[in-house]
C-alpha cells in the first residue's frame, strides 16, 4: 500500500470561521476516496486544500500539514502542484475553443507544440474520458456544441491530457442525467488504475458505487473513514448512519 497524501492535524479557517477541525488520515494511491457529508461540512474546503486552491482567498488560513508523496504541500511550486493534481468541478467549464484545443490547452501551456505529440495526447485523454468515439469526427467543432455530459467528460479529458497523479472531483455529476453520470462513473473506475481519485459528492449512492473507501465529514470534523462497504453497512458512528439513511443532510 502506497500513501499518496498524508493529512496531519489539519485545520482550516475562512476569516474567524473554522471549517475543518484537526483532520487526520491518509489517502492511498490508486484508490477512489469518496467524501460525503451535508452542506457546510467542510468536504469541499478539504478537497480544495489538496491543490492549495483555497490559498487564492485572502481570508483563508490553515494549520497542520498535508504531504503529497511525503513532501509538504506548501513547499511545492504552485505550477508543479497543479500539474500533479488535476481538478474537475461541478459545472463543466469548456473553453471557447474547439474540442481538440480544449484538451490540448494544458499541453500548450507546458510548451508542448509538436503536432504529432499533441494529437496522440489528445486522443489518449479523450479515450480515457470515454468521449473519443463520440467526438472523433468533429474535433474541430466548438466544445459548446457538446451536451452537458459530454462537456463534463471533455473537462475530464483536459485534466487527463497533462497526466496528473491525482484527480479531484468536486460534485462532477451534480448537473448530469443518469446516463451521463454512469459514463463518468465508468471512467472513474477505469482511471483509478492509473490515478488517485478523490470524489466529493452529495449523492451517497454514487459514493457507494465507486468508492473504495469513504470519508464522512460533519461540521468540519472527519467523523469516520473506512472501506466503503463497511461505512454503508456497519458504520462506526451513528451520525454516519443517520446521514446515509437521510435523517439529515
PDB file of C-alpha atoms in Angstrom:
ATOM      1  CA  UNK A   1       0.000   0.000   0.000  1.00  0.00           C
ATOM      2  CA  UNK A   2       1.474   3.328  -1.118  1.00  0.00           C
ATOM      3  CA  UNK A   3       0.388   6.533   0.597  1.00  0.00           C
ATOM      4  CA  UNK A   4      -0.343   9.435  -1.755  1.00  0.00           C
ATOM      5  CA  UNK A   5      -1.478  12.101   0.754  1.00  0.00           C
ATOM      6  CA  UNK A   6      -0.831  12.393   4.465  1.00  0.00           C
ATOM      7  CA  UNK A   7      -3.125  14.801   6.300  1.00  0.00           C
ATOM      8  CA  UNK A   8      -1.894  15.563   9.819  1.00  0.00           C
ATOM      9  CA  UNK A   9      -3.720  17.750  12.361  1.00  0.00           C
ATOM     10  CA  UNK A  10      -5.111  19.897   9.551  1.00  0.00           C
ATOM     11  CA  UNK A  11      -7.302  22.861  10.462  1.00  0.00           C
ATOM     12  CA  UNK A  12      -8.758  25.485   8.125  1.00  0.00           C
ATOM     13  CA  UNK A  13     -10.405  28.852   8.617  1.00  0.00           C
ATOM     14  CA  UNK A  14     -12.089  31.464   6.454  1.00  0.00           C
ATOM     15  CA  UNK A  15     -11.573  34.646   8.467  1.00  0.00           C
ATOM     16  CA  UNK A  16     -12.623  33.673  12.020  1.00  0.00           C
ATOM     17  CA  UNK A  17     -14.840  30.774  10.950  1.00  0.00           C
ATOM     18  CA  UNK A  18     -13.189  27.387  11.381  1.00  0.00           C
ATOM     19  CA  UNK A  19     -14.331  24.968   8.668  1.00  0.00           C
ATOM     20  CA  UNK A  20     -12.017  21.986   9.268  1.00  0.00           C
ATOM     21  CA  UNK A  21     -11.143  20.681  12.707  1.00  0.00           C
ATOM     22  CA  UNK A  22      -7.964  18.683  13.280  1.00  0.00           C
ATOM     23  CA  UNK A  23      -8.347  16.306  10.320  1.00  0.00           C
ATOM     24  CA  UNK A  24      -6.049  13.282  10.258  1.00  0.00           C
ATOM     25  CA  UNK A  25      -5.917  10.490   7.678  1.00  0.00           C
ATOM     26  CA  UNK A  26      -4.033   9.153   4.666  1.00  0.00           C
ATOM     27  CA  UNK A  27      -5.121   8.844   1.044  1.00  0.00           C
ATOM     28  CA  UNK A  28      -3.933   5.680  -0.673  1.00  0.00           C
ATOM     29  CA  UNK A  29      -2.525   5.645  -4.194  1.00  0.00           C
ATOM     30  CA  UNK A  30      -4.868   4.367  -6.909  1.00  0.00           C
ATOM     31  CA  UNK A  31      -7.956   4.378  -4.758  1.00  0.00           C
ATOM     32  CA  UNK A  32     -11.213   6.216  -5.244  1.00  0.00           C
ATOM     33  CA  UNK A  33     -11.886   8.011  -1.983  1.00  0.00           C
ATOM     34  CA  UNK A  34     -15.497   9.160  -1.724  1.00  0.00           C
ATOM     35  CA  UNK A  35     -16.023  12.169   0.547  1.00  0.00           C
ATOM     36  CA  UNK A  36     -19.571  12.649   1.807  1.00  0.00           C
ATOM     37  CA  UNK A  37     -21.345  14.914   4.239  1.00  0.00           C
ATOM     38  CA  UNK A  38     -24.077  17.566   4.353  1.00  0.00           C
ATOM     39  CA  UNK A  39     -23.629  21.115   3.087  1.00  0.00           C
ATOM     40  CA  UNK A  40     -21.135  23.168   5.104  1.00  0.00           C
ATOM     41  CA  UNK A  41     -19.463  20.045   6.450  1.00  0.00           C
ATOM     42  CA  UNK A  42     -16.028  21.076   5.138  1.00  0.00           C
ATOM     43  CA  UNK A  43     -15.680  18.495   2.386  1.00  0.00           C
ATOM     44  CA  UNK A  44     -15.113  20.951  -0.478  1.00  0.00           C
ATOM     45  CA  UNK A  45     -12.703  23.019   1.628  1.00  0.00           C
ATOM     46  CA  UNK A  46     -10.801  19.810   2.297  1.00  0.00           C
ATOM     47  CA  UNK A  47     -10.718  18.966  -1.403  1.00  0.00           C
ATOM     48  CA  UNK A  48      -9.513  22.431  -2.410  1.00  0.00           C
ATOM     49  CA  UNK A  49      -6.823  22.293   0.258  1.00  0.00           C
ATOM     50  CA  UNK A  50      -5.223  19.378  -1.565  1.00  0.00           C
ATOM     51  CA  UNK A  51      -4.247  21.579  -4.522  1.00  0.00           C
ATOM     52  CA  UNK A  52      -3.981  24.814  -2.496  1.00  0.00           C
ATOM     53  CA  UNK A  53      -6.880  26.387  -4.347  1.00  0.00           C
ATOM     54  CA  UNK A  54      -8.113  27.856  -1.058  1.00  0.00           C
ATOM     55  CA  UNK A  55      -4.925  29.909  -0.906  1.00  0.00           C
ATOM     56  CA  UNK A  56      -6.437  32.207  -3.525  1.00  0.00           C
ATOM     57  CA  UNK A  57      -8.832  33.517  -0.843  1.00  0.00           C
ATOM     58  CA  UNK A  58      -7.005  36.111   1.263  1.00  0.00           C
ATOM     59  CA  UNK A  59      -9.212  35.309   4.291  1.00  0.00           C
ATOM     60  CA  UNK A  60      -8.147  31.643   4.239  1.00  0.00           C
ATOM     61  CA  UNK A  61      -5.587  30.231   6.642  1.00  0.00           C
ATOM     62  CA  UNK A  62      -4.677  26.775   7.840  1.00  0.00           C
ATOM     63  CA  UNK A  63      -2.559  24.897  10.335  1.00  0.00           C
ATOM     64  CA  UNK A  64      -1.191  21.387  10.454  1.00  0.00           C
ATOM     65  CA  UNK A  65       0.253  19.789   7.362  1.00  0.00           C
ATOM     66  CA  UNK A  66      -0.616  17.987   4.155  1.00  0.00           C
ATOM     67  CA  UNK A  67       2.018  15.935   2.364  1.00  0.00           C
ATOM     68  CA  UNK A  68       1.960  14.673  -1.219  1.00  0.00           C
ATOM     69  CA  UNK A  69       4.357  11.799  -1.828  1.00  0.00           C
ATOM     70  CA  UNK A  70       5.884  12.581   1.586  1.00  0.00           C
ATOM     71  CA  UNK A  71       6.654  16.179   0.560  1.00  0.00           C
ATOM     72  CA  UNK A  72       4.944  19.098   2.285  1.00  0.00           C
ATOM     73  CA  UNK A  73       2.307  20.596   0.018  1.00  0.00           C
ATOM     74  CA  UNK A  74       3.293  24.148   0.924  1.00  0.00           C
ATOM     75  CA  UNK A  75       6.822  23.576  -0.418  1.00  0.00           C
ATOM     76  CA  UNK A  76       5.648  22.746  -3.956  1.00  0.00           C
ATOM     77  CA  UNK A  77       5.936  25.261  -6.760  1.00  0.00           C
ATOM     78  CA  UNK A  78       2.289  26.032  -7.448  1.00  0.00           C
ATOM     79  CA  UNK A  79       2.536  25.240 -11.175  1.00  0.00           C
ATOM     80  CA  UNK A  80       4.203  21.919 -10.397  1.00  0.00           C
ATOM     81  CA  UNK A  81       1.468  21.141  -7.878  1.00  0.00           C
ATOM     82  CA  UNK A  82      -1.338  21.925 -10.322  1.00  0.00           C
ATOM     83  CA  UNK A  83       0.291  19.653 -12.909  1.00  0.00           C
ATOM     84  CA  UNK A  84       0.366  16.850 -10.365  1.00  0.00           C
ATOM     85  CA  UNK A  85      -3.172  17.397  -9.088  1.00  0.00           C
ATOM     86  CA  UNK A  86      -5.951  17.968 -11.615  1.00  0.00           C
ATOM     87  CA  UNK A  87      -9.444  19.106 -10.658  1.00  0.00           C
ATOM     88  CA  UNK A  88     -12.868  18.677 -12.236  1.00  0.00           C
ATOM     89  CA  UNK A  89     -15.596  20.993 -10.978  1.00  0.00           C
ATOM     90  CA  UNK A  90     -19.336  20.582 -10.539  1.00  0.00           C
ATOM     91  CA  UNK A  91     -20.215  22.559 -13.653  1.00  0.00           C
ATOM     92  CA  UNK A  92     -18.360  21.749 -16.868  1.00  0.00           C
ATOM     93  CA  UNK A  93     -16.274  24.717 -17.940  1.00  0.00           C
ATOM     94  CA  UNK A  94     -15.182  24.196 -21.545  1.00  0.00           C
ATOM     95  CA  UNK A  95     -13.061  26.908 -23.082  1.00  0.00           C
ATOM     96  CA  UNK A  96     -14.394  28.869 -26.098  1.00  0.00           C
ATOM     97  CA  UNK A  97     -12.271  26.699 -28.365  1.00  0.00           C
ATOM     98  CA  UNK A  98     -12.610  23.559 -30.446  1.00  0.00           C
ATOM     99  CA  UNK A  99     -12.923  20.158 -28.798  1.00  0.00           C
ATOM    100  CA  UNK A 100      -9.322  19.393 -29.771  1.00  0.00           C
ATOM    101  CA  UNK A 101      -7.943  22.687 -28.493  1.00  0.00           C
ATOM    102  CA  UNK A 102      -9.802  22.333 -25.196  1.00  0.00           C
ATOM    103  CA  UNK A 103      -7.978  19.088 -24.470  1.00  0.00           C
ATOM    104  CA  UNK A 104      -4.671  20.387 -25.835  1.00  0.00           C
ATOM    105  CA  UNK A 105      -4.842  23.629 -23.855  1.00  0.00           C
ATOM    106  CA  UNK A 106      -2.822  22.478 -20.838  1.00  0.00           C
ATOM    107  CA  UNK A 107      -0.259  20.805 -23.061  1.00  0.00           C
ATOM    108  CA  UNK A 108       0.315  24.035 -24.970  1.00  0.00           C
ATOM    109  CA  UNK A 109       0.685  25.908 -21.688  1.00  0.00           C
ATOM    110  CA  UNK A 110       3.513  23.460 -20.984  1.00  0.00           C
ATOM    111  CA  UNK A 111       5.030  24.455 -24.370  1.00  0.00           C
ATOM    112  CA  UNK A 112       4.261  21.125 -25.990  1.00  0.00           C
ATOM    113  CA  UNK A 113       3.791  22.162 -29.633  1.00  0.00           C
ATOM    114  CA  UNK A 114       4.684  19.117 -31.706  1.00  0.00           C
ATOM    115  CA  UNK A 115       1.556  18.328 -33.725  1.00  0.00           C
ATOM    116  CA  UNK A 116       2.043  14.562 -33.591  1.00  0.00           C
ATOM    117  CA  UNK A 117       2.558  14.617 -29.826  1.00  0.00           C
ATOM    118  CA  UNK A 118      -0.473  16.832 -29.312  1.00  0.00           C
ATOM    119  CA  UNK A 119      -2.649  14.575 -31.447  1.00  0.00           C
ATOM    120  CA  UNK A 120      -1.535  11.474 -29.561  1.00  0.00           C
ATOM    121  CA  UNK A 121      -2.024  13.006 -26.122  1.00  0.00           C
ATOM    122  CA  UNK A 122      -5.430  14.485 -27.003  1.00  0.00           C
ATOM    123  CA  UNK A 123      -6.676  11.197 -28.439  1.00  0.00           C
ATOM    124  CA  UNK A 124      -5.394   9.267 -25.426  1.00  0.00           C
ATOM    125  CA  UNK A 125      -7.097  11.648 -22.986  1.00  0.00           C
ATOM    126  CA  UNK A 126     -10.404  11.555 -24.862  1.00  0.00           C
ATOM    127  CA  UNK A 127     -10.333   7.760 -24.823  1.00  0.00           C
ATOM    128  CA  UNK A 128      -9.611   7.677 -21.092  1.00  0.00           C
ATOM    129  CA  UNK A 129     -12.569  10.010 -20.542  1.00  0.00           C
ATOM    130  CA  UNK A 130     -14.823   7.725 -22.606  1.00  0.00           C
ATOM    131  CA  UNK A 131     -15.504  10.507 -25.107  1.00  0.00           C
ATOM    132  CA  UNK A 132     -13.337   9.810 -28.152  1.00  0.00           C
ATOM    133  CA  UNK A 133     -15.797   7.620 -30.065  1.00  0.00           C
ATOM    134  CA  UNK A 134     -18.481  10.320 -29.734  1.00  0.00           C
ATOM    135  CA  UNK A 135     -16.339  13.216 -30.978  1.00  0.00           C
ATOM    136  CA  UNK A 136     -13.581  11.719 -33.170  1.00  0.00           C
ATOM    137  CA  UNK A 137     -15.175  13.042 -36.373  1.00  0.00           C
ATOM    138  CA  UNK A 138     -15.743  16.578 -35.103  1.00  0.00           C
ATOM    139  CA  UNK A 139     -12.670  17.525 -33.106  1.00  0.00           C
ATOM    140  CA  UNK A 140     -12.545  20.923 -34.808  1.00  0.00           C
ATOM    141  CA  UNK A 141     -16.087  21.843 -33.760  1.00  0.00           C
ATOM    142  CA  UNK A 142     -16.779  24.166 -30.845  1.00  0.00           C
ATOM    143  CA  UNK A 143     -16.835  22.461 -27.460  1.00  0.00           C
ATOM    144  CA  UNK A 144     -20.071  24.333 -26.750  1.00  0.00           C
ATOM    145  CA  UNK A 145     -21.870  22.066 -29.240  1.00  0.00           C
ATOM    146  CA  UNK A 146     -21.419  19.129 -26.888  1.00  0.00           C
ATOM    147  CA  UNK A 147     -24.109  18.060 -24.436  1.00  0.00           C
ATOM    148  CA  UNK A 148     -23.647  18.778 -20.741  1.00  0.00           C
ATOM    149  CA  UNK A 149     -22.472  15.254 -20.046  1.00  0.00           C
ATOM    150  CA  UNK A 150     -20.050  15.355 -22.945  1.00  0.00           C
ATOM    151  CA  UNK A 151     -18.733  18.731 -21.799  1.00  0.00           C
ATOM    152  CA  UNK A 152     -18.006  17.279 -18.370  1.00  0.00           C
ATOM    153  CA  UNK A 153     -16.118  14.355 -19.885  1.00  0.00           C
ATOM    154  CA  UNK A 154     -14.266  16.875 -22.078  1.00  0.00           C
ATOM    155  CA  UNK A 155     -13.153  18.667 -18.918  1.00  0.00           C
ATOM    156  CA  UNK A 156     -12.007  15.324 -17.520  1.00  0.00           C
ATOM    157  CA  UNK A 157     -10.045  14.726 -20.738  1.00  0.00           C
ATOM    158  CA  UNK A 158      -8.473  18.184 -20.466  1.00  0.00           C
ATOM    159  CA  UNK A 159      -7.314  17.262 -16.959  1.00  0.00           C
ATOM    160  CA  UNK A 160      -6.006  13.863 -18.067  1.00  0.00           C
ATOM    161  CA  UNK A 161      -4.043  15.279 -21.004  1.00  0.00           C
ATOM    162  CA  UNK A 162      -1.408  16.795 -18.707  1.00  0.00           C
ATOM    163  CA  UNK A 163      -1.016  13.409 -16.985  1.00  0.00           C
ATOM    164  CA  UNK A 164      -1.516  14.318 -13.316  1.00  0.00           C
ATOM    165  CA  UNK A 165      -1.019  11.905 -10.430  1.00  0.00           C
ATOM    166  CA  UNK A 166      -4.254  12.830  -8.676  1.00  0.00           C
ATOM    167  CA  UNK A 167      -7.700  13.863  -9.906  1.00  0.00           C
ATOM    168  CA  UNK A 168     -10.014  15.800  -7.597  1.00  0.00           C
ATOM    169  CA  UNK A 169     -13.709  15.636  -8.468  1.00  0.00           C
ATOM    170  CA  UNK A 170     -15.997  18.221  -6.860  1.00  0.00           C
ATOM    171  CA  UNK A 171     -19.595  17.093  -7.460  1.00  0.00           C
ATOM    172  CA  UNK A 172     -18.826  16.238 -11.124  1.00  0.00           C
ATOM    173  CA  UNK A 173     -22.253  14.727 -11.807  1.00  0.00           C
ATOM    174  CA  UNK A 174     -24.482  17.174  -9.945  1.00  0.00           C
ATOM    175  CA  UNK A 175     -25.955  18.575 -13.176  1.00  0.00           C
ATOM    176  CA  UNK A 176     -25.898  15.412 -15.270  1.00  0.00           C
ATOM    177  CA  UNK A 177     -28.605  12.942 -16.268  1.00  0.00           C
ATOM    178  CA  UNK A 178     -28.309   9.297 -15.121  1.00  0.00           C
ATOM    179  CA  UNK A 179     -26.804   8.090 -18.423  1.00  0.00           C
ATOM    180  CA  UNK A 180     -24.078  10.753 -18.392  1.00  0.00           C
ATOM    181  CA  UNK A 181     -23.469  10.107 -14.702  1.00  0.00           C
ATOM    182  CA  UNK A 182     -22.972   6.405 -15.406  1.00  0.00           C
ATOM    183  CA  UNK A 183     -20.394   7.208 -18.095  1.00  0.00           C
ATOM    184  CA  UNK A 184     -18.433   9.473 -15.753  1.00  0.00           C
ATOM    185  CA  UNK A 185     -18.516   6.813 -13.030  1.00  0.00           C
ATOM    186  CA  UNK A 186     -17.404   4.145 -15.503  1.00  0.00           C
ATOM    187  CA  UNK A 187     -14.481   6.340 -16.488  1.00  0.00           C
ATOM    188  CA  UNK A 188     -13.515   6.818 -12.823  1.00  0.00           C
ATOM    189  CA  UNK A 189     -13.438   3.081 -12.171  1.00  0.00           C
ATOM    190  CA  UNK A 190     -11.008   2.580 -15.056  1.00  0.00           C
ATOM    191  CA  UNK A 191      -8.938   5.680 -14.288  1.00  0.00           C
ATOM    192  CA  UNK A 192      -8.129   4.608 -10.737  1.00  0.00           C
ATOM    193  CA  UNK A 193      -5.737   2.039 -12.213  1.00  0.00           C
ATOM    194  CA  UNK A 194      -3.503   4.979 -13.202  1.00  0.00           C
ATOM    195  CA  UNK A 195      -4.576   7.826 -10.943  1.00  0.00           C
ATOM    196  CA  UNK A 196      -5.545   8.517  -7.352  1.00  0.00           C
ATOM    197  CA  UNK A 197      -9.108   9.873  -7.303  1.00  0.00           C
ATOM    198  CA  UNK A 198     -10.853  11.871  -4.589  1.00  0.00           C
ATOM    199  CA  UNK A 199     -14.565  12.407  -5.167  1.00  0.00           C
ATOM    200  CA  UNK A 200     -16.672  14.870  -3.200  1.00  0.00           C
ATOM    201  CA  UNK A 201     -20.316  14.024  -3.743  1.00  0.00           C
ATOM    202  CA  UNK A 202     -23.705  14.735  -2.165  1.00  0.00           C
ATOM    203  CA  UNK A 203     -25.003  11.575  -3.842  1.00  0.00           C
ATOM    204  CA  UNK A 204     -24.465   8.839  -1.263  1.00  0.00           C
ATOM    205  CA  UNK A 205     -25.446   6.174  -3.792  1.00  0.00           C
ATOM    206  CA  UNK A 206     -22.682   7.395  -6.090  1.00  0.00           C
ATOM    207  CA  UNK A 207     -20.210   7.284  -3.205  1.00  0.00           C
ATOM    208  CA  UNK A 208     -21.241   3.707  -2.536  1.00  0.00           C
ATOM    209  CA  UNK A 209     -20.988   2.717  -6.209  1.00  0.00           C
ATOM    210  CA  UNK A 210     -17.493   3.955  -6.937  1.00  0.00           C
ATOM    211  CA  UNK A 211     -15.635   4.494  -3.662  1.00  0.00           C
ATOM    212  CA  UNK A 212     -13.012   2.074  -2.410  1.00  0.00           C
ATOM    213  CA  UNK A 213     -13.118   3.973   0.871  1.00  0.00           C
ATOM    214  CA  UNK A 214     -15.498   6.638   2.113  1.00  0.00           C
ATOM    215  CA  UNK A 215     -14.861   9.565   4.444  1.00  0.00           C
ATOM    216  CA  UNK A 216     -17.783  11.227   6.257  1.00  0.00           C
ATOM    217  CA  UNK A 217     -17.408  14.871   7.273  1.00  0.00           C
ATOM    218  CA  UNK A 218     -19.782  16.719   9.594  1.00  0.00           C
ATOM    219  CA  UNK A 219     -19.416  20.302  10.866  1.00  0.00           C
ATOM    220  CA  UNK A 220     -15.751  20.342   9.929  1.00  0.00           C
ATOM    221  CA  UNK A 221     -14.956  17.063  11.673  1.00  0.00           C
ATOM    222  CA  UNK A 222     -13.883  13.846   9.996  1.00  0.00           C
ATOM    223  CA  UNK A 223     -16.384  11.568  11.703  1.00  0.00           C
ATOM    224  CA  UNK A 224     -15.068   8.366  10.180  1.00  0.00           C
ATOM    225  CA  UNK A 225     -13.234   6.877   7.230  1.00  0.00           C
ATOM    226  CA  UNK A 226     -13.241   3.210   6.262  1.00  0.00           C
ATOM    227  CA  UNK A 227     -13.844   0.804   3.443  1.00  0.00           C
ATOM    228  CA  UNK A 228     -16.988   1.908   1.633  1.00  0.00           C
ATOM    229  CA  UNK A 229     -18.836  -1.341   2.239  1.00  0.00           C
ATOM    230  CA  UNK A 230     -18.281  -1.027   5.993  1.00  0.00           C
ATOM    231  CA  UNK A 231     -19.260   2.650   6.132  1.00  0.00           C
ATOM    232  CA  UNK A 232     -22.521   1.908   4.329  1.00  0.00           C
ATOM    233  CA  UNK A 233     -23.437  -1.341   6.094  1.00  0.00           C
ATOM    234  CA  UNK A 234     -21.895  -1.081   9.559  1.00  0.00           C
ATOM    235  CA  UNK A 235     -20.709   2.480  10.238  1.00  0.00           C
ATOM    236  CA  UNK A 236     -18.803   3.081  13.443  1.00  0.00           C
ATOM    237  CA  UNK A 237     -20.705   6.271  14.267  1.00  0.00           C
ATOM    238  CA  UNK A 238     -24.479   6.662  14.494  1.00  0.00           C
ATOM    239  CA  UNK A 239     -24.266  10.082  12.796  1.00  0.00           C
ATOM    240  CA  UNK A 240     -22.840   8.431   9.687  1.00  0.00           C
ATOM    241  CA  UNK A 241     -25.753   6.024   9.507  1.00  0.00           C
ATOM    242  CA  UNK A 242     -28.271   8.817  10.105  1.00  0.00           C
ATOM    243  CA  UNK A 243     -26.802  10.812   7.210  1.00  0.00           C
ATOM    244  CA  UNK A 244     -26.701   7.835   4.851  1.00  0.00           C
ATOM    245  CA  UNK A 245     -30.343   6.900   5.504  1.00  0.00           C
ATOM    246  CA  UNK A 246     -31.420  10.521   5.053  1.00  0.00           C
ATOM    247  CA  UNK A 247     -32.292  11.590   8.599  1.00  0.00           C
ATOM    248  CA  UNK A 248     -30.431  14.839   7.966  1.00  0.00           C
ATOM    249  CA  UNK A 249     -28.481  16.447   5.157  1.00  0.00           C
TER     250      UNK A 249
END
